[in-house]
């Protein structure tokens, strides 16, 4: 019964909407053909994954000339003991009349390195001293001490809190949340552990819907039965397990609006897939979840982002990590994401009307040009070509630009056609 | 508003002006017919003849005199509305006075007075009797029965609310100020400007004021004026708005009389219409000019603009002395501002220069050919343009083609040949014109001006070298100040073009855009939103590339100027940066201990709490520690080491560090040496007898 209601609408639509109304619809082959191409895509992805999984590349394998820093998942007790030994050394130092000083790995962009073999950004080994007895660092040193104390308490009680919780324990000292958040990342680096092993999580941001079943804290979740909104991606990835899926690919969506359209039209039933969005820049939880899906299910990942420099930037964060969290890039990145659309070349190819295109601002063009210099773009000649086209034409478009042909054009024509033509880079 | 009782103050004030004894005949009527009338100006009749009606000939081909053109398009000369007209009149008169004084190397003394003239007094001045309103409904501000009902109802409601509030005991805001009904009543002002300049030759006065587009300032040089209209446009405006003539008294240095002239302009024929033109006795040994004009204006809305203008003028001309007065019937509204002189160093007079070949157009070449005294082409090229030497002129003529020869008479050139010359001028390479013909305000003067008027905490100035756009040389000078009185937070931009302030259309100006968008103030430790920043940029050129109809701003599209402005501001900022850094260091020095001590409780508290947690978990045998750490934890549990111990030790450490840093700072900075500033003291005995020998670059002054 429920099944019928679900399917009825798309069926009605395809009857009532005449082919002439939706441009390029005539080019669409039957779904079965498209499914066939998707299957081959999946098989190749699985094959690639299995071949590479036999020899997972790590930093230590590479023998890079510069020393790099990476963090690992640590157990609560080892986090606790490393905090304690640090504090004890401070106490000794203070009692000896020498004050105390942190040695914090630098997370500035000068200390970042893109490693092409790994296809992600890693942190070099430069560190900065953060002494208490210095006007410029006294505040940060104090905040760091305070955060260490709070995490120490979390370890003793073995509970999870959010970054917001952490901030509110001492608002007067932290002043605003960006400060406590930044110090939290510093603490991860100091202790050499991932942020999740500090038992601090961020609020849920990402959502997932589609052909995926997994367990969250022991409850089995079927993402096809989560309604239109989908399932919020749980902030603690260590509670997630037992992933199963019959999907052929993972569809990564930048925008909430496009995600809504795909979910409402039950796109994952027409083409078996898992649809994920983080509503803009992805948070840590979504990236961890993506990586887990990719490694466990061995599915190809296809991305649908805006045709602007920020769309590509979001893609890069999924793909090779953000600079802010580069110390943990090993756990956060999902390599080999295919850029499906909206690509600058699609604007003309799909005859997106002028009124739906936006002129790029000076800032946009600058970001675009900067991106062209980035290594992760350069390694993919197709992306370089697309980005150069964007910077040259000085036009951008959002996914919603496709709605000018009808709200369902995205799910009815654009995506199927793209998949049929294997039009991804 | 004008009331008969307060009018006495005005006529008393008027005695200051030298010609107050000899009033024009129709002035005498004023006293009788206004004293008795009790009607407020709002009720006086609005309509009156503005300009003499011209004969209409609809279908005949008409020609417009220049004066008529400017009367029709007065907005392009800055006479958009009464308020702006008042402002522009003031500035034209002030700028004329400055030019006049500078032309004889005299330190300018300018007195400008604006007098508010009430409606009835104005009427009496022009000999028009006040009229009682007979047909009330005829007037715009007539209140119809319906409107009155509405208003009364509103007032009643308001009173009710107030009564309610009063009964509840709420604070009553006072009676709601009923908005005065929007009056379209014009207000009139007498603007008087007196200077100590050159004065004008007796016979030339009528033409200098009564003929538009006749002037002494045409030619290629740096001038203050924009169109060469000056006082003439003010006269046209007075003719349009009040119909009253302009009064000029003037005396030149060698003259033993003053010329007095009362005239207006025949707009249709563009000729002066002289009422009085006579020589009078020169009582005190005064030279200069005094111009008095009555115009329609709007002081209320343009008050701040006019005062800003005067203040900025004082910044850019610190060697001048200004006295600005606003007089009205209500004494509390009166304004008197004196801008004192701070220096007697004047920038040189800008000299007239010849055109640069790359700056001329076809028409200009034709004009130059028509005007030149040179006979042949060779001499013409060599003498009428800058940067064309003998050999270069020869090469140019050779390049022009076989039709040209050095000896050919220049007046015989055909139109095609002139086009060829023009083309070659565009393509050939010439040396850049030098900035010698320019007269920038000077870094010294700019700095003095800023200090004098703003009293900033810090100021830096920079004077760029001459640069060129489209064949015109220009010089950019800039000053950046931080702090000061009457300066609002954020960027305060002061723009000067050819040493006059620009006040309108700030947003699109090259200076504004550069300061806001292209300067990274943070780089110089200046907070763009918090600090009181003054940005002063003065651009001088033989041609200022103004934009907009009113010539109120310099466009952002000339890259040479934009980059020169940017460099100049950056240079100033760089100078300031070192000062600011020093100041921050000094402040840090003072506050270091305090800010370090502030965090001690937080840090030690956190560390101690952790130590306590550890000692507790050790007591419950959960964990083992090494000997040294175990000792420490024992001490903690035995209360031998407490929060206070940690605090004390850390405080000691902070004190030691502070002491070391203070020592280091003292050895680094050494003895403080503030740059000294010269103080200007004017001589006590004011009159010195001397002769000036002027040259373009200096003035040789011989004292007797």
PDB file of N, CA, C and O in Angstrom, chain A residues 44-89:
ATOM      1  N   UNK A  44      33.793  -1.591 -11.284  1.00  0.00           N
ATOM      2  CA  UNK A  44      35.163  -1.098 -11.421  1.00  0.00           C
ATOM      3  C   UNK A  44      35.628  -0.474 -10.113  1.00  0.00           C
ATOM      4  O   UNK A  44      36.769  -0.637  -9.695  1.00  0.00           O
ATOM      5  N   UNK A  45      34.704   0.222  -9.424  1.00  0.00           N
ATOM      6  CA  UNK A  45      35.055   0.836  -8.150  1.00  0.00           C
ATOM      7  C   UNK A  45      35.395  -0.235  -7.129  1.00  0.00           C
ATOM      8  O   UNK A  45      36.373  -0.122  -6.377  1.00  0.00           O
ATOM      9  N   UNK A  46      34.579  -1.285  -7.110  1.00  0.00           N
ATOM     10  CA  UNK A  46      34.826  -2.359  -6.155  1.00  0.00           C
ATOM     11  C   UNK A  46      36.172  -3.014  -6.443  1.00  0.00           C
ATOM     12  O   UNK A  46      36.959  -3.304  -5.523  1.00  0.00           O
ATOM     13  N   UNK A  47      36.415  -3.232  -7.734  1.00  0.00           N
ATOM     14  CA  UNK A  47      37.674  -3.876  -8.109  1.00  0.00           C
ATOM     15  C   UNK A  47      38.862  -3.018  -7.690  1.00  0.00           C
ATOM     16  O   UNK A  47      39.827  -3.514  -7.083  1.00  0.00           O
ATOM     17  N   UNK A  48      38.725  -1.711  -7.964  1.00  0.00           N
ATOM     18  CA  UNK A  48      39.813  -0.802  -7.607  1.00  0.00           C
ATOM     19  C   UNK A  48      40.021  -0.792  -6.102  1.00  0.00           C
ATOM     20  O   UNK A  48      41.153  -0.811  -5.613  1.00  0.00           O
ATOM     21  N   UNK A  49      38.875  -0.785  -5.383  1.00  0.00           N
ATOM     22  CA  UNK A  49      38.968  -0.738  -3.925  1.00  0.00           C
ATOM     23  C   UNK A  49      39.627  -1.989  -3.375  1.00  0.00           C
ATOM     24  O   UNK A  49      40.484  -1.930  -2.487  1.00  0.00           O
ATOM     25  N   UNK A  50      39.236  -3.138  -3.935  1.00  0.00           N
ATOM     26  CA  UNK A  50      39.771  -4.386  -3.393  1.00  0.00           C
ATOM     27  C   UNK A  50      41.257  -4.518  -3.726  1.00  0.00           C
ATOM     28  O   UNK A  50      42.027  -5.038  -2.922  1.00  0.00           O
ATOM     29  N   UNK A  51      41.635  -4.019  -4.908  1.00  0.00           N
ATOM     30  CA  UNK A  51      43.049  -4.127  -5.269  1.00  0.00           C
ATOM     31  C   UNK A  51      43.891  -3.204  -4.395  1.00  0.00           C
ATOM     32  O   UNK A  51      44.977  -3.563  -3.960  1.00  0.00           O
ATOM     33  N   UNK A  52      43.337  -2.018  -4.138  1.00  0.00           N
ATOM     34  CA  UNK A  52      44.125  -1.087  -3.341  1.00  0.00           C
ATOM     35  C   UNK A  52      44.059  -1.432  -1.864  1.00  0.00           C
ATOM     36  O   UNK A  52      44.971  -1.120  -1.109  1.00  0.00           O
ATOM     37  N   UNK A  53      42.943  -2.062  -1.464  1.00  0.00           N
ATOM     38  CA  UNK A  53      42.809  -2.347  -0.040  1.00  0.00           C
ATOM     39  C   UNK A  53      43.832  -3.383   0.417  1.00  0.00           C
ATOM     40  O   UNK A  53      44.149  -3.469   1.600  1.00  0.00           O
ATOM     41  N   UNK A  54      44.328  -4.146  -0.508  1.00  0.00           N
ATOM     42  CA  UNK A  54      45.367  -5.111  -0.118  1.00  0.00           C
ATOM     43  C   UNK A  54      46.612  -4.378   0.349  1.00  0.00           C
ATOM     44  O   UNK A  54      47.350  -4.859   1.188  1.00  0.00           O
ATOM     45  N   UNK A  55      46.813  -3.171  -0.215  1.00  0.00           N
ATOM     46  CA  UNK A  55      48.023  -2.428   0.143  1.00  0.00           C
ATOM     47  C   UNK A  55      47.631  -0.978   0.452  1.00  0.00           C
ATOM     48  O   UNK A  55      47.808  -0.090  -0.363  1.00  0.00           O
ATOM     49  N   UNK A  56      47.036  -0.750   1.634  1.00  0.00           N
ATOM     50  CA  UNK A  56      46.634   0.621   1.932  1.00  0.00           C
ATOM     51  C   UNK A  56      47.859   1.499   2.154  1.00  0.00           C
ATOM     52  O   UNK A  56      48.743   1.156   2.935  1.00  0.00           O
ATOM     53  N   UNK A  57      47.878   2.588   1.435  1.00  0.00           N
ATOM     54  CA  UNK A  57      49.040   3.463   1.487  1.00  0.00           C
ATOM     55  C   UNK A  57      48.954   4.317   2.754  1.00  0.00           C
ATOM     56  O   UNK A  57      47.928   4.918   3.044  1.00  0.00           O
ATOM     57  N   UNK A  58      50.007   4.416   3.507  1.00  0.00           N
ATOM     58  CA  UNK A  58      50.020   5.321   4.659  1.00  0.00           C
ATOM     59  C   UNK A  58      51.219   6.248   4.519  1.00  0.00           C
ATOM     60  O   UNK A  58      52.071   6.059   3.651  1.00  0.00           O
ATOM     61  N   UNK A  59      51.255   7.213   5.400  1.00  0.00           N
ATOM     62  CA  UNK A  59      52.328   8.208   5.341  1.00  0.00           C
ATOM     63  C   UNK A  59      53.689   7.556   5.501  1.00  0.00           C
ATOM     64  O   UNK A  59      54.639   7.908   4.808  1.00  0.00           O
ATOM     65  N   UNK A  60      53.747   6.602   6.401  1.00  0.00           N
ATOM     66  CA  UNK A  60      55.055   6.011   6.706  1.00  0.00           C
ATOM     67  C   UNK A  60      55.617   5.234   5.516  1.00  0.00           C
ATOM     68  O   UNK A  60      56.823   5.058   5.399  1.00  0.00           O
ATOM     69  N   UNK A  61      54.700   4.780   4.610  1.00  0.00           N
ATOM     70  CA  UNK A  61      55.177   4.020   3.447  1.00  0.00           C
ATOM     71  C   UNK A  61      55.906   4.906   2.451  1.00  0.00           C
ATOM     72  O   UNK A  61      56.656   4.423   1.603  1.00  0.00           O
ATOM     73  N   UNK A  62      55.640   6.199   2.525  1.00  0.00           N
ATOM     74  CA  UNK A  62      56.067   7.057   1.427  1.00  0.00           C
ATOM     75  C   UNK A  62      57.506   7.552   1.537  1.00  0.00           C
ATOM     76  O   UNK A  62      58.100   7.933   0.544  1.00  0.00           O
ATOM     77  N   UNK A  63      58.029   7.582   2.741  1.00  0.00           N
ATOM     78  CA  UNK A  63      59.365   8.124   2.974  1.00  0.00           C
ATOM     79  C   UNK A  63      59.500   9.539   2.402  1.00  0.00           C
ATOM     80  O   UNK A  63      60.367   9.827   1.597  1.00  0.00           O
ATOM     81  N   UNK A  64      58.604  10.413   2.837  1.00  0.00           N
ATOM     82  CA  UNK A  64      58.652  11.775   2.346  1.00  0.00           C
ATOM     83  C   UNK A  64      59.866  12.489   2.931  1.00  0.00           C
ATOM     84  O   UNK A  64      60.336  12.162   4.013  1.00  0.00           O
ATOM     85  N   UNK A  65      60.358  13.474   2.181  1.00  0.00           N
ATOM     86  CA  UNK A  65      61.553  14.183   2.635  1.00  0.00           C
ATOM     87  C   UNK A  65      61.231  15.019   3.880  1.00  0.00           C
ATOM     88  O   UNK A  65      62.041  15.158   4.786  1.00  0.00           O
ATOM     89  N   UNK A  66      60.005  15.598   3.919  1.00  0.00           N
ATOM     90  CA  UNK A  66      59.644  16.367   5.108  1.00  0.00           C
ATOM     91  C   UNK A  66      58.892  15.468   6.078  1.00  0.00           C
ATOM     92  O   UNK A  66      58.088  14.634   5.665  1.00  0.00           O
ATOM     93  N   UNK A  67      59.165  15.667   7.327  1.00  0.00           N
ATOM     94  CA  UNK A  67      58.467  14.887   8.337  1.00  0.00           C
ATOM     95  C   UNK A  67      57.036  15.364   8.431  1.00  0.00           C
ATOM     96  O   UNK A  67      56.763  16.557   8.316  1.00  0.00           O
ATOM     97  N   UNK A  68      56.117  14.424   8.602  1.00  0.00           N
ATOM     98  CA  UNK A  68      54.719  14.808   8.679  1.00  0.00           C
ATOM     99  C   UNK A  68      54.115  14.291   9.967  1.00  0.00           C
ATOM    100  O   UNK A  68      54.619  13.381  10.596  1.00  0.00           O
ATOM    101  N   UNK A  69      53.020  14.925  10.310  1.00  0.00           N
ATOM    102  CA  UNK A  69      52.386  14.601  11.580  1.00  0.00           C
ATOM    103  C   UNK A  69      51.006  14.035  11.279  1.00  0.00           C
ATOM    104  O   UNK A  69      50.261  14.555  10.470  1.00  0.00           O
ATOM    105  N   UNK A  70      50.700  12.928  11.964  1.00  0.00           N
ATOM    106  CA  UNK A  70      49.344  12.412  11.817  1.00  0.00           C
ATOM    107  C   UNK A  70      48.854  11.952  13.164  1.00  0.00           C
ATOM    108  O   UNK A  70      49.636  11.640  14.060  1.00  0.00           O
ATOM    109  N   UNK A  71      47.572  11.948  13.315  1.00  0.00           N
ATOM    110  CA  UNK A  71      47.033  11.551  14.606  1.00  0.00           C
ATOM    111  C   UNK A  71      46.352  10.206  14.456  1.00  0.00           C
ATOM    112  O   UNK A  71      46.002   9.779  13.359  1.00  0.00           O
ATOM    113  N   UNK A  72      46.153   9.539  15.567  1.00  0.00           N
ATOM    114  CA  UNK A  72      45.505   8.238  15.542  1.00  0.00           C
ATOM    115  C   UNK A  72      44.352   8.234  16.532  1.00  0.00           C
ATOM    116  O   UNK A  72      44.276   9.088  17.409  1.00  0.00           O
ATOM    117  N   UNK A  73      43.496   7.264  16.377  1.00  0.00           N
ATOM    118  CA  UNK A  73      42.450   7.092  17.375  1.00  0.00           C
ATOM    119  C   UNK A  73      43.087   6.540  18.632  1.00  0.00           C
ATOM    120  O   UNK A  73      43.794   5.526  18.587  1.00  0.00           O
ATOM    121  N   UNK A  74      42.842   7.203  19.737  1.00  0.00           N
ATOM    122  CA  UNK A  74      43.394   6.721  21.002  1.00  0.00           C
ATOM    123  C   UNK A  74      42.235   6.325  21.903  1.00  0.00           C
ATOM    124  O   UNK A  74      41.152   6.897  21.830  1.00  0.00           O
ATOM    125  N   UNK A  75      42.509   5.372  22.775  1.00  0.00           N
ATOM    126  CA  UNK A  75      41.476   4.991  23.741  1.00  0.00           C
ATOM    127  C   UNK A  75      41.373   6.080  24.803  1.00  0.00           C
ATOM    128  O   UNK A  75      42.280   6.894  24.964  1.00  0.00           O
ATOM    129  N   UNK A  76      40.273   6.056  25.512  1.00  0.00           N
ATOM    130  CA  UNK A  76      40.056   7.071  26.536  1.00  0.00           C
ATOM    131  C   UNK A  76      41.175   7.071  27.565  1.00  0.00           C
ATOM    132  O   UNK A  76      41.657   8.124  27.979  1.00  0.00           O
ATOM    133  N   UNK A  77      41.584   5.888  27.975  1.00  0.00           N
ATOM    134  CA  UNK A  77      42.570   5.816  29.050  1.00  0.00           C
ATOM    135  C   UNK A  77      43.916   6.371  28.591  1.00  0.00           C
ATOM    136  O   UNK A  77      44.614   7.039  29.353  1.00  0.00           O
ATOM    137  N   UNK A  78      44.256   6.124  27.334  1.00  0.00           N
ATOM    138  CA  UNK A  78      45.544   6.659  26.892  1.00  0.00           C
ATOM    139  C   UNK A  78      45.473   8.171  26.720  1.00  0.00           C
ATOM    140  O   UNK A  78      46.456   8.871  26.965  1.00  0.00           O
ATOM    141  N   UNK A  79      44.293   8.704  26.312  1.00  0.00           N
ATOM    142  CA  UNK A  79      44.125  10.156  26.274  1.00  0.00           C
ATOM    143  C   UNK A  79      44.317  10.706  27.677  1.00  0.00           C
ATOM    144  O   UNK A  79      45.050  11.678  27.902  1.00  0.00           O
ATOM    145  N   UNK A  80      43.675  10.035  28.626  1.00  0.00           N
ATOM    146  CA  UNK A  80      43.750  10.487  30.014  1.00  0.00           C
ATOM    147  C   UNK A  80      45.199  10.496  30.497  1.00  0.00           C
ATOM    148  O   UNK A  80      45.664  11.477  31.080  1.00  0.00           O
ATOM    149  N   UNK A  81      45.911   9.430  30.239  1.00  0.00           N
ATOM    150  CA  UNK A  81      47.270   9.360  30.786  1.00  0.00           C
ATOM    151  C   UNK A  81      48.177  10.363  30.096  1.00  0.00           C
ATOM    152  O   UNK A  81      49.059  10.948  30.736  1.00  0.00           O
ATOM    153  N   UNK A  82      47.960  10.628  28.794  1.00  0.00           N
ATOM    154  CA  UNK A  82      48.836  11.632  28.169  1.00  0.00           C
ATOM    155  C   UNK A  82      48.527  13.021  28.695  1.00  0.00           C
ATOM    156  O   UNK A  82      49.432  13.845  28.844  1.00  0.00           O
ATOM    157  N   UNK A  83      47.246  13.291  29.001  1.00  0.00           N
ATOM    158  CA  UNK A  83      46.928  14.590  29.620  1.00  0.00           C
ATOM    159  C   UNK A  83      47.607  14.679  30.982  1.00  0.00           C
ATOM    160  O   UNK A  83      48.225  15.687  31.336  1.00  0.00           O
ATOM    161  N   UNK A  84      47.523  13.590  31.735  1.00  0.00           N
ATOM    162  CA  UNK A  84      48.055  13.620  33.092  1.00  0.00           C
ATOM    163  C   UNK A  84      49.563  13.820  33.107  1.00  0.00           C
ATOM    164  O   UNK A  84      50.089  14.597  33.905  1.00  0.00           O
ATOM    165  N   UNK A  85      50.234  13.130  32.206  1.00  0.00           N
ATOM    166  CA  UNK A  85      51.694  13.288  32.225  1.00  0.00           C
ATOM    167  C   UNK A  85      52.072  14.720  31.825  1.00  0.00           C
ATOM    168  O   UNK A  85      53.018  15.300  32.369  1.00  0.00           O
ATOM    169  N   UNK A  86      51.295  15.293  30.898  1.00  0.00           N
ATOM    170  CA  UNK A  86      51.556  16.685  30.502  1.00  0.00           C
ATOM    171  C   UNK A  86      51.364  17.622  31.695  1.00  0.00           C
ATOM    172  O   UNK A  86      52.203  18.482  31.993  1.00  0.00           O
ATOM    173  N   UNK A  87      50.255  17.425  32.418  1.00  0.00           N
ATOM    174  CA  UNK A  87      49.922  18.301  33.542  1.00  0.00           C
ATOM    175  C   UNK A  87      50.945  18.141  34.665  1.00  0.00           C
ATOM    176  O   UNK A  87      51.363  19.115  35.296  1.00  0.00           O
ATOM    177  N   UNK A  88      51.351  16.899  34.891  1.00  0.00           N
ATOM    178  CA  UNK A  88      52.334  16.671  35.950  1.00  0.00           C
ATOM    179  C   UNK A  88      53.640  17.386  35.630  1.00  0.00           C
ATOM    180  O   UNK A  88      54.251  18.006  36.505  1.00  0.00           O
ATOM    181  N   UNK A  89      54.022  17.339  34.361  1.00  0.00           N
ATOM    182  CA  UNK A  89      55.270  18.022  33.996  1.00  0.00           C
ATOM    183  C   UNK A  89      55.115  19.538  34.177  1.00  0.00           C
ATOM    184  O   UNK A  89      56.045  20.217  34.602  1.00  0.00           O
TER     185      UNK A  89
END
